[in-house]
Coordinates of C-alpha atoms and ligand atoms in Angstrom, one line a residue:
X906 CA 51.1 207.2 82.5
X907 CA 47.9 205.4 82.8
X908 CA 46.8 204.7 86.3
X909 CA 45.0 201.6 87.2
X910 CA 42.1 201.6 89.8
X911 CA 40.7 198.6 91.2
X912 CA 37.3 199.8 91.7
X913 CA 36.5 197.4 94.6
X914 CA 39.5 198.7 96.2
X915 CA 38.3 202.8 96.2
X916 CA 35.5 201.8 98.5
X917 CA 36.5 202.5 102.2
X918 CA 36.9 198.9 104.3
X919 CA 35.2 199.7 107.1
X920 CA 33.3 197.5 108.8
X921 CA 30.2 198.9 108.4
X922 CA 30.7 198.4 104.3
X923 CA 27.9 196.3 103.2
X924 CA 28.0 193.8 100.7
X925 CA 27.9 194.6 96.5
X926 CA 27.3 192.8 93.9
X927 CA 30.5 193.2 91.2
X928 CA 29.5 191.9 87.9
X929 CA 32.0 191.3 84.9
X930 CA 30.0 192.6 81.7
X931 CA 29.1 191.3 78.4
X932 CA 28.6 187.4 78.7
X933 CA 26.2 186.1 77.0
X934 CA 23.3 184.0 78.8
X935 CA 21.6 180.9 77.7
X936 CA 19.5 178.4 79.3
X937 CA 16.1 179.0 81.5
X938 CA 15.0 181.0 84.4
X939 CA 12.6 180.3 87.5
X940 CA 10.1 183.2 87.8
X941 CA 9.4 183.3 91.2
X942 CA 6.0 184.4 93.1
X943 CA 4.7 187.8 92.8
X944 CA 6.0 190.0 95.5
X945 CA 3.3 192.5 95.2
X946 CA 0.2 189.9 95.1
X947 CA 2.3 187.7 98.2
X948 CA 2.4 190.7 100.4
X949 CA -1.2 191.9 99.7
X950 CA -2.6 188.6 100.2
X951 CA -0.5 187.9 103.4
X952 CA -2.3 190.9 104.8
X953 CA -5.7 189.9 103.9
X954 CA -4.8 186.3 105.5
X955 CA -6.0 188.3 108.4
X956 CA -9.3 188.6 107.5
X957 CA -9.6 184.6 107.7
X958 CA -10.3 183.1 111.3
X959 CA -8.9 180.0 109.9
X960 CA -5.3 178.4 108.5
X961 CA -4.1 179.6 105.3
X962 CA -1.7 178.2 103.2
X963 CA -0.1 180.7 100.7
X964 CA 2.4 178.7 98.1
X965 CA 5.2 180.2 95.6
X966 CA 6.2 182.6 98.6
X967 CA 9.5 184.0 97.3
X968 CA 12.5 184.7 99.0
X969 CA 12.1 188.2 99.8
X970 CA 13.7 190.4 102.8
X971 CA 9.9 192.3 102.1
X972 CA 8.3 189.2 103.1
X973 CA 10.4 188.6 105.9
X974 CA 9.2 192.0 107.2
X975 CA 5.4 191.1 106.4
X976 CA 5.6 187.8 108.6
X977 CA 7.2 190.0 111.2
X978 CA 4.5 192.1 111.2
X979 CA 1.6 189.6 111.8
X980 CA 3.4 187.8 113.9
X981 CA 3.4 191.4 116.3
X982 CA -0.1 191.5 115.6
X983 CA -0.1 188.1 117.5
X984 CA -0.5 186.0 114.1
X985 CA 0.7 183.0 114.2
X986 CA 3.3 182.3 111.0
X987 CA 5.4 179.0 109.8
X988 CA 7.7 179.2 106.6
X989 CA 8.7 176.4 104.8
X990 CA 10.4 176.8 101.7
X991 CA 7.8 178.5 99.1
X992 CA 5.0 178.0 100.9
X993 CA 3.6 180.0 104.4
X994 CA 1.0 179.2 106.7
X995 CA -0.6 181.6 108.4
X996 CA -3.3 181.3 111.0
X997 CA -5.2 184.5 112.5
X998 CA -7.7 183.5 114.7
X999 CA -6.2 184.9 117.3
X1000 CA -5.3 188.9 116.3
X1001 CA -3.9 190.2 119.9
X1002 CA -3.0 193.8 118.6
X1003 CA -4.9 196.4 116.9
X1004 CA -1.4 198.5 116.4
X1005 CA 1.5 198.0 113.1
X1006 CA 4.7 199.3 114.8
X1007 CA 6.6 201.7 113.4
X1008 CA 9.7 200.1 112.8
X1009 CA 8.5 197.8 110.1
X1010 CA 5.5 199.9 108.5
X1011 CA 7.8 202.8 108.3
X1012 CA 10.1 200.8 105.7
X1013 CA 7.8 199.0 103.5
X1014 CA 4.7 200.7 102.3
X1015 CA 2.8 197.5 101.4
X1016 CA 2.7 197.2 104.8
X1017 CA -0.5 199.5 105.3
X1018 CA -2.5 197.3 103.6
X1019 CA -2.9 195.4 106.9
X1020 CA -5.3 198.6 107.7
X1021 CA -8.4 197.0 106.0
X1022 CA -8.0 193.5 107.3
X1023 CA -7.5 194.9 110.7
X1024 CA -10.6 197.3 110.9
X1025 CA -12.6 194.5 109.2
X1026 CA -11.5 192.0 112.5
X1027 CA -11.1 193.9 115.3
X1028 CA -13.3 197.2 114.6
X1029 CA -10.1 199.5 115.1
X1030 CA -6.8 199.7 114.1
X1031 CA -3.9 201.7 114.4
X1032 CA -1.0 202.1 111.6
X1033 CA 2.1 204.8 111.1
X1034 CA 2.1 206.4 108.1
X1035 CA 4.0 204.0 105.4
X1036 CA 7.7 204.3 104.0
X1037 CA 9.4 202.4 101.2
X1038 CA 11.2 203.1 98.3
X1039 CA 12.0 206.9 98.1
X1040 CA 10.0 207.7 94.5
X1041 CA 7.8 210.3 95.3
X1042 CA 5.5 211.5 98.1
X1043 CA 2.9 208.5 97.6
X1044 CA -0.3 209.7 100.0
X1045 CA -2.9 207.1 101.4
X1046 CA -5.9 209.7 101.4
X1047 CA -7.3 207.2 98.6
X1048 CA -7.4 204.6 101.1
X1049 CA -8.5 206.4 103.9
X1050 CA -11.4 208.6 101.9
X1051 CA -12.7 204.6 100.8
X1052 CA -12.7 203.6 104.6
X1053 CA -14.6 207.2 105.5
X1054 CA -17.1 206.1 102.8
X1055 CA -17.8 202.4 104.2
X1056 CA -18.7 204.1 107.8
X1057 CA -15.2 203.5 109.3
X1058 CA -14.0 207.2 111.3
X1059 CA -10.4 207.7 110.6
X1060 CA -8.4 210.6 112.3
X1061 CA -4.2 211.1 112.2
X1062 CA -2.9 211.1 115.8
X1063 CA 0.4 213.0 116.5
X1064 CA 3.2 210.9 115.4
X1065 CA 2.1 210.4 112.0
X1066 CA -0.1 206.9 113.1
X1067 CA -3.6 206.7 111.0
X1068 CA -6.5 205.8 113.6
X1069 CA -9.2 203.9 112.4
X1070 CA -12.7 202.4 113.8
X1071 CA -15.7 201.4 113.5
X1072 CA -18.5 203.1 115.4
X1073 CA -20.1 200.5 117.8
X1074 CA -23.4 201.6 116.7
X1075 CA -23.0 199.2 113.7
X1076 CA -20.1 197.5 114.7
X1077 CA -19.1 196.7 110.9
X1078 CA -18.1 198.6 108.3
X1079 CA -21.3 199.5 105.5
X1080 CA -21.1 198.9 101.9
X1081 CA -20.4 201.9 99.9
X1082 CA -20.0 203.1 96.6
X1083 CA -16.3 204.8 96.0
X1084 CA -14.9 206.4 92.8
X1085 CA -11.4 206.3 92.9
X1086 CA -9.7 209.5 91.4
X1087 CA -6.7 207.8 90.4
X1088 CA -6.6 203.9 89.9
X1089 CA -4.4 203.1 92.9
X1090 CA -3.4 200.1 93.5
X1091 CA -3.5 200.1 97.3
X1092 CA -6.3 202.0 97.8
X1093 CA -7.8 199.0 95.3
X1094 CA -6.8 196.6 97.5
X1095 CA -7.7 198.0 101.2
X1096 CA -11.2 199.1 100.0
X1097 CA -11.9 195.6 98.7
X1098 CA -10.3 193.6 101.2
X1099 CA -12.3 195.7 103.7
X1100 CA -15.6 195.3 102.0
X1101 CA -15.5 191.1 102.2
X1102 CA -16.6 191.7 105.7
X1103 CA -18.7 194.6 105.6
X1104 CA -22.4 194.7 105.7
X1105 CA -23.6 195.1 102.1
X1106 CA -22.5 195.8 98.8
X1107 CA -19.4 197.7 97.8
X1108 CA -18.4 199.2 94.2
X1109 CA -15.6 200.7 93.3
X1110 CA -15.5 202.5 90.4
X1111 CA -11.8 203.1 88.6
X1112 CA -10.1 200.6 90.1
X1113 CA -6.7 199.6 89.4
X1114 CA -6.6 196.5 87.5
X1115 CA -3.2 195.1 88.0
X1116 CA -2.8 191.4 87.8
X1117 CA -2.1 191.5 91.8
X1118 CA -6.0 192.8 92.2
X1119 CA -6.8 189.7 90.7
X1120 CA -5.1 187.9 92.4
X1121 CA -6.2 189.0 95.4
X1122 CA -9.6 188.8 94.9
X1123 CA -9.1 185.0 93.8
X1124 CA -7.4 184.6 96.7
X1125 CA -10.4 186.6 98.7
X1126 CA -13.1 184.5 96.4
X1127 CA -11.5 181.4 97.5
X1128 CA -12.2 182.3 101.1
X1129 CA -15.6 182.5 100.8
X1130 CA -15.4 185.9 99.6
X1131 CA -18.0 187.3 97.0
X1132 CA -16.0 190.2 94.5
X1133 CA -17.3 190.0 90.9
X1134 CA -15.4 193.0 88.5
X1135 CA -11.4 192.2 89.2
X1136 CA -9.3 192.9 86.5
X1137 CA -11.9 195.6 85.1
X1138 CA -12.2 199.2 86.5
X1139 CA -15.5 198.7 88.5
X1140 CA -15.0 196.0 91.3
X1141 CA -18.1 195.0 93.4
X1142 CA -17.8 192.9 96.4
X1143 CA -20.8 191.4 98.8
X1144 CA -19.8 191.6 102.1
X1145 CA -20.1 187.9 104.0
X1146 CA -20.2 187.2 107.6
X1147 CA -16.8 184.6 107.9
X1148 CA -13.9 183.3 105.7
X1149 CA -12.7 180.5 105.5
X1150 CA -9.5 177.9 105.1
X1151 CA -8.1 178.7 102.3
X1152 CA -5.1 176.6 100.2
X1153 CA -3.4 179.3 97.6
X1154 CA -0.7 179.7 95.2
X1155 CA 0.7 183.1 94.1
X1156 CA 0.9 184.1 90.8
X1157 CA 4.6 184.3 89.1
X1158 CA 6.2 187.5 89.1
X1159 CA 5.4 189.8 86.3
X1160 CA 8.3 192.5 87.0
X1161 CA 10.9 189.5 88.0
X1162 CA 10.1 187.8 84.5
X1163 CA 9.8 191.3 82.7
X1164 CA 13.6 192.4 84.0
X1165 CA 14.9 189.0 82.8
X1166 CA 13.6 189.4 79.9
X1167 CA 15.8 192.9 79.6
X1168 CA 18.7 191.2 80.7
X1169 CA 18.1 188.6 78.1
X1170 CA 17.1 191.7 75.3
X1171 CA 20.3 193.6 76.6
X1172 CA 22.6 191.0 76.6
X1173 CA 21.5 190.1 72.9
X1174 CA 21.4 186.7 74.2
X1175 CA 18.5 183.6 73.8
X1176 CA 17.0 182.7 77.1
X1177 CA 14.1 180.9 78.7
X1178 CA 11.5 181.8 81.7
X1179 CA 9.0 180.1 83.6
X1180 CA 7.0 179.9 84.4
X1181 CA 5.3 183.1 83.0
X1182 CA 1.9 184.2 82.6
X1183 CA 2.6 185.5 79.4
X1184 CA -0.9 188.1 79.0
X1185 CA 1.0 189.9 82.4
X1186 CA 3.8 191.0 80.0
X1187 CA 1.9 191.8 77.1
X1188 CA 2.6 196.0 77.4
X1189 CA 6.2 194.8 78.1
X1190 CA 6.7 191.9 75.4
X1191 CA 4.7 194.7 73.0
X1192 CA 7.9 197.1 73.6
X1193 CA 10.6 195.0 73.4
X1194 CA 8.9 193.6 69.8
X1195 CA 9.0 197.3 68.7
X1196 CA 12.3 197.9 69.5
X1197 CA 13.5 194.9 67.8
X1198 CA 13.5 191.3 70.0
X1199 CA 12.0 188.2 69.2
X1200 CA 9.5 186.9 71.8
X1201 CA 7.6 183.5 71.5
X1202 CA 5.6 182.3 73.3
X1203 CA 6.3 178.6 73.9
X1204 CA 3.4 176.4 75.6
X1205 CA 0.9 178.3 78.0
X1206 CA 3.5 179.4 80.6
X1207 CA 7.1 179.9 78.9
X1208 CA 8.5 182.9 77.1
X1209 CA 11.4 182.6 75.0
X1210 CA 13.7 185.8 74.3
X1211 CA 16.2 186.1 71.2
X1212 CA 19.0 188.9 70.3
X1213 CA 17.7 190.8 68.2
X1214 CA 19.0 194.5 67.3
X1215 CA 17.8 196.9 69.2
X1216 CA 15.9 200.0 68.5
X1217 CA 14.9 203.6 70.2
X1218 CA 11.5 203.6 71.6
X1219 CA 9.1 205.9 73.7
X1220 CA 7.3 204.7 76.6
X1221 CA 5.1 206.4 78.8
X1222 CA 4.0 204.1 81.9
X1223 CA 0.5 203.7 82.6
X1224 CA -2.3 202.0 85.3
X1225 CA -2.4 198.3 84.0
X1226 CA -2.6 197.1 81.2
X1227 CA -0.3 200.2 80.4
X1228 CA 3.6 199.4 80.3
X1229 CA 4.1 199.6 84.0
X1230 CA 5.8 201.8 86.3
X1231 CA 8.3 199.1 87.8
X1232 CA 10.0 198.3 84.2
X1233 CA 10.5 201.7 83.6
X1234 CA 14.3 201.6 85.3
X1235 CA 15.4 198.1 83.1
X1236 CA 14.0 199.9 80.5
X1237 CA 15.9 202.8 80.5
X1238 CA 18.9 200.8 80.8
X1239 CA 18.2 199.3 78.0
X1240 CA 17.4 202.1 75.9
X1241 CA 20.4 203.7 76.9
X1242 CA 22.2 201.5 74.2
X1243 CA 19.2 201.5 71.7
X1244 CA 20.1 202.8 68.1
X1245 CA 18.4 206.4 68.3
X1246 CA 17.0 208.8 70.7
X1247 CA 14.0 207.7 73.0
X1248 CA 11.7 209.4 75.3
X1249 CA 10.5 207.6 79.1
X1250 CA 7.5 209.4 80.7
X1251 CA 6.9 208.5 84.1
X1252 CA 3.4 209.2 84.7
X1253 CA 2.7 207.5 88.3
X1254 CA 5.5 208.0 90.6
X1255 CA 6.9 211.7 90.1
X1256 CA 10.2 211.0 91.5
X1257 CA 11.3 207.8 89.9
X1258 CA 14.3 208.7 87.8
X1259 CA 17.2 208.8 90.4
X1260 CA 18.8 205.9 88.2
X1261 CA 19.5 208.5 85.6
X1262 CA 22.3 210.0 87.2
X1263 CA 23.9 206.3 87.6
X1264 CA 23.5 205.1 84.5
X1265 CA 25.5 208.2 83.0
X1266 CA 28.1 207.2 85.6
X1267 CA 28.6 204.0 83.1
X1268 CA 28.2 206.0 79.7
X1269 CA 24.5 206.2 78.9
X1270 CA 23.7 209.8 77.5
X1271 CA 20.5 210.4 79.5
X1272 CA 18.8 214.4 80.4
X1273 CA 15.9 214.1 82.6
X1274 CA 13.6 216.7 83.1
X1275 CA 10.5 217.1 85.1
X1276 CA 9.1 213.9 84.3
X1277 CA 10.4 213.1 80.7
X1278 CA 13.6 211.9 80.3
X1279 CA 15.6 212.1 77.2
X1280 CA 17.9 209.3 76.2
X1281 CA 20.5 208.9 73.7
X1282 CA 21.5 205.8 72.2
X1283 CA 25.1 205.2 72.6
X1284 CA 26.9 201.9 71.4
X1285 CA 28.0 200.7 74.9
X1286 CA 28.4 201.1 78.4
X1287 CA 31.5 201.1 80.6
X1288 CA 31.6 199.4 84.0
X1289 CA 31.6 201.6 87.2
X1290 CA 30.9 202.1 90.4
X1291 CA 27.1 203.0 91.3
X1292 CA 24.4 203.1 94.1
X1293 CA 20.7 201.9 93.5
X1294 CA 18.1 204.3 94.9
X1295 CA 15.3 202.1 95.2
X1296 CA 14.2 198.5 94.1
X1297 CA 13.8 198.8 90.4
X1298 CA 16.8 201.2 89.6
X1299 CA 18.9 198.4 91.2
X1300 CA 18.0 195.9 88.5
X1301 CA 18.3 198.8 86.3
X1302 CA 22.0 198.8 87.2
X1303 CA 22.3 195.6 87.3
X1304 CA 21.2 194.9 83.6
X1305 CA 23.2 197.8 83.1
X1306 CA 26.1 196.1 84.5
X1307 CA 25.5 192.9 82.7
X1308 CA 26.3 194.7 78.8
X1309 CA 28.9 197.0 80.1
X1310 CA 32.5 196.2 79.2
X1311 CA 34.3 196.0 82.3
X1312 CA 33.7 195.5 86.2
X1313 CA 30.4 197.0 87.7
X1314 CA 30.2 197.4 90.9
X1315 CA 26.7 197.6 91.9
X1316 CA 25.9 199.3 95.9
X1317 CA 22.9 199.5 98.0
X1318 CA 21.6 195.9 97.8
X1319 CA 19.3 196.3 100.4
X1320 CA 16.9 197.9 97.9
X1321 CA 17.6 194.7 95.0
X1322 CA 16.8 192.2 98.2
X1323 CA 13.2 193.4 98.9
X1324 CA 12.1 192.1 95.7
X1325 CA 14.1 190.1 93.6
X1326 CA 14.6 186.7 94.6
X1327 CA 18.2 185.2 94.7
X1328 CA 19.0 187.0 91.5
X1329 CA 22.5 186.7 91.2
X1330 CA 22.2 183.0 91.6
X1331 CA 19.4 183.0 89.0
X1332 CA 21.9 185.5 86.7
X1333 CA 25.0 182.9 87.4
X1334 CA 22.9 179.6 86.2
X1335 CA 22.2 181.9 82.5
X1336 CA 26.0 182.5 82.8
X1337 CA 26.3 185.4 83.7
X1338 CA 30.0 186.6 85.6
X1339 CA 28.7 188.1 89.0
X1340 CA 29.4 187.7 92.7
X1341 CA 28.2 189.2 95.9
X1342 CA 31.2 190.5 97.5
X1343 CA 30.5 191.1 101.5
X1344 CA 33.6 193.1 102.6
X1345 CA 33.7 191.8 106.2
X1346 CA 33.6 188.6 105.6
X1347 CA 36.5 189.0 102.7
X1348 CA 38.6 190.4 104.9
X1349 CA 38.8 187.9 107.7
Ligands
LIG2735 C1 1.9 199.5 94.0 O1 2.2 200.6 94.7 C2 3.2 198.6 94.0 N1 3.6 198.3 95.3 C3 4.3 199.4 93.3 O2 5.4 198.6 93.2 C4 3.9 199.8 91.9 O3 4.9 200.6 91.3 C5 2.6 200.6 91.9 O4 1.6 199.8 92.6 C6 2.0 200.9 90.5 O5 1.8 199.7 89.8 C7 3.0 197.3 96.0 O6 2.1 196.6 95.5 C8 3.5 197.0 97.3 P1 -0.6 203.2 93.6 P2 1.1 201.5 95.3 O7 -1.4 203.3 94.9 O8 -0.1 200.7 95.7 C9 -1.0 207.9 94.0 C10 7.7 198.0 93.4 O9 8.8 198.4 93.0 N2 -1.8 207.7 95.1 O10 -1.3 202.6 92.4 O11 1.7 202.4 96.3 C11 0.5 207.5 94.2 O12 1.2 208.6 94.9 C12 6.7 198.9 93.9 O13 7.5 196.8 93.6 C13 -2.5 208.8 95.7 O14 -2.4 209.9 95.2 O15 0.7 202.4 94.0 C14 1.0 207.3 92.8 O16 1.3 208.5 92.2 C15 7.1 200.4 93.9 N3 -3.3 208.6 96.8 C16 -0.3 206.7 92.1 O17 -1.4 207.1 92.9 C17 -3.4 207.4 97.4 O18 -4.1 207.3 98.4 C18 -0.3 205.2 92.0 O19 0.0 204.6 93.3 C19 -2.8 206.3 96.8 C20 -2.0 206.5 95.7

């Protein structure tokens, strides 16, 4: 006798359940897709607001619970912050507290980088240790050994909280040469929002060249800021003595665009997205081509995806312009019913495979090891129950859970909501079968 189980009814109904997303697999999607702002640039360049003793409007904000917690942690630092729609002003003339709390620095990691604006304004500045997603043990000393170097004296007081200052002596930090042992993307980021203030000239030498350094530095540069170098591995900034007004719009979402193409390449179906800055995507758009998509390119700011079979690759994820850490989850999803055997190295984050174990819930023939992971083609997936363990293997599931045959139900959206804007809608308008389920409110 075959027994029937309605997945959504194994899950115990207590009130406490929070909401899943439960997706029907293997529609086909057509039509376009709005890319929204770039999470990782927004929140980078809402911290440096702080370095501005001025108004700042930031445009293409997207709807993120990450951003949220950003504006909630300038406004404890006594910033003053209005959302409407996309765009956010922020104005930081007044900073009334040297000190992140805990509560919000402790779950988002990008919320450190309000260290450099904060030492650059008030001469001190005191921020916990940052959290986030759980994929790997992801130290500051980059950041900290770049503040050291510009003059700042940084000690860890009990409690985990980093204490930074400037020695009155000079009263601001001092240009500096720094060589960054690994291109890090914050440490990037601090060091050169740090150095627009400071007395002299700053290079930094290996830098991370991500398109959100860019964009930061534009954003910086548009200020008043002087930074020549972003985008390249040697960055050099001459500190000014004020920044000013500023009126900026954030670039579109690389990672957003890059898992919609997946869901487009895994769905074999032909759909739209903009807008795009298509050279962003070029490590991703270079894999899908190999394993057997059709990408155009249509106008300056549109990609176009169309089924095409797909094939094994290997990818190992690199610093920019390398294929990037953050598509390494979709990927593997999509991969995981590739014709052939494929190899993933992670190479940046060396606990960022926790997807593996979810993904074979629904079928996928996937070993991981160290940091290689071994997967299998297999010709499809089968709908299940799973949990995302951190932002990107949520859209991994998700993707996932779009090919499978069956119902997927998809758990620990709290991860998916810090950085993908409304994406079930987005999914539904390509036609896609998927609805957020909140048990409470089905229940009553
Ligand atoms: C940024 O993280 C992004 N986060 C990540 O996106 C992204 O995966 C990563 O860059 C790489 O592209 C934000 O922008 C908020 P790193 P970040 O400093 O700045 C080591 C997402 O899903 N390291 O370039 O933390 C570190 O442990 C997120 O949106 C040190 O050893 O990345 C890692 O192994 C997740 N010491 C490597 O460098 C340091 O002081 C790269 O980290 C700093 C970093």
């Amino acid at each position: 006798m075959t027994i029937k189980i309605n997945i959504a009814e194994t899950r115990t109904k207590s009130s406490e359940e929070p909401p899943f997303l439960e997706i029907q697999g293997r529609k086909k999607l057509s039509g376009e897709v709005k890319i929204s702002g770039a999470k990782n640039s927004a929140l980078a360049i809402m911290a440096a607001s702080l370095l501005c003793q001025d108004d700042c409007r930031l445009r293409n904000i997207p709807s993120l619970v990450d951003i949220n917690r950003m504006s909630q942690l300038l406004q404890a630092l006594g910033v003053k912050v209005h959302r409407q729609g996309e765009t956010l002003d922020i104005n930081a003339i007044n900073i009334s507290s040297s000190q992140a709390p805990y509560e919000i620095v402790s779950r988002m990691r990008a919320s450190f980088d309000v260290i450099g604006p904060l030492l650059t304004r008030l001469g001190v500045a005191r921020v916990p240790l940052p959290g986030g997603c759980a994929i790997g043990a992801r130290p500051v000393d980059l950041y900290l050994q770049g503040l050291q170097a510009m003059g700042a004296s940084v000690q860890i007081e009990s409690g985990g909280i980093v204490y930074a200052c400037v020695p009155s002596k000079s009263g601001r930090l001092q240009g500096a040469e720094i060589y960054l042992n690994k291109p890090s993307v914050g440490a990037t980021k601090t060091i050169m929002t740090a150095a627009t203030l400071a007395e002299g000239e700053t290079k930094i030498e290996n830098a991370a060249q991500e398109p959100e350094i860019v964009d930061l530095a534009n954003f910086c540069c548009q200020m008043g800021a002087k930074i020549s170098g972003a985008g390249t591995n040697t960055i050099v900034i001459s500190g000014v003595d004020r920044l000013q007004s500023v009126d900026y719009s954030i670039i579109p979402d690389r990672i957003e665009a890059g898992t919609f193409l997946v869901a487009g390449a895994i769905t074999h179906s032909d759909i739209s997205l903009y807008p795009v800055i298509p050279e962003h995507l070029m490590p991703v758009i270079a894999k899908l081509n190999s394993m057997g998509c059709r990408i155009i390119t249509e106008g300056s700011d549109r990609l176009r995806i169309m089924p095409g079979n797909l094939k094994a690759v290997d990818i190992e994820t690199l610093p920019y312009p390398g294929f990037p850490t953050d598509m390494q989850a979709p990927f593997m999803a999509l991969l995981s019913i590739s014709e052939g055997n494929s190899i993933i190295s992670e190479t940046i984050f060396e606990n960022r495979f926790r997807h593996v174990a979810e993904l074979n819930r629904m079928g996928a023939d996937i070993r991981a090891k160290g940091n290689h992971a071994l997967i299998r083609g297999v010709p499809k997936l089968a709908g299940a129950p799973v949990m995302a363990t951190d932002l990107r293997a949520s859209a991994a599931l998700v993707v996932a859970g779009l090919a499978a045959e069956g119902t997927t139900i998809v758990q620990g959206l709290h991860h998916l909501d810090r950085g993908y804007d409304n994406i079930e809608s987005k999914l539904q308008k390509l036609g896609a079968s998927l609805q957020r389920i909140n048990p409470v409110q089905a229940k009553n």
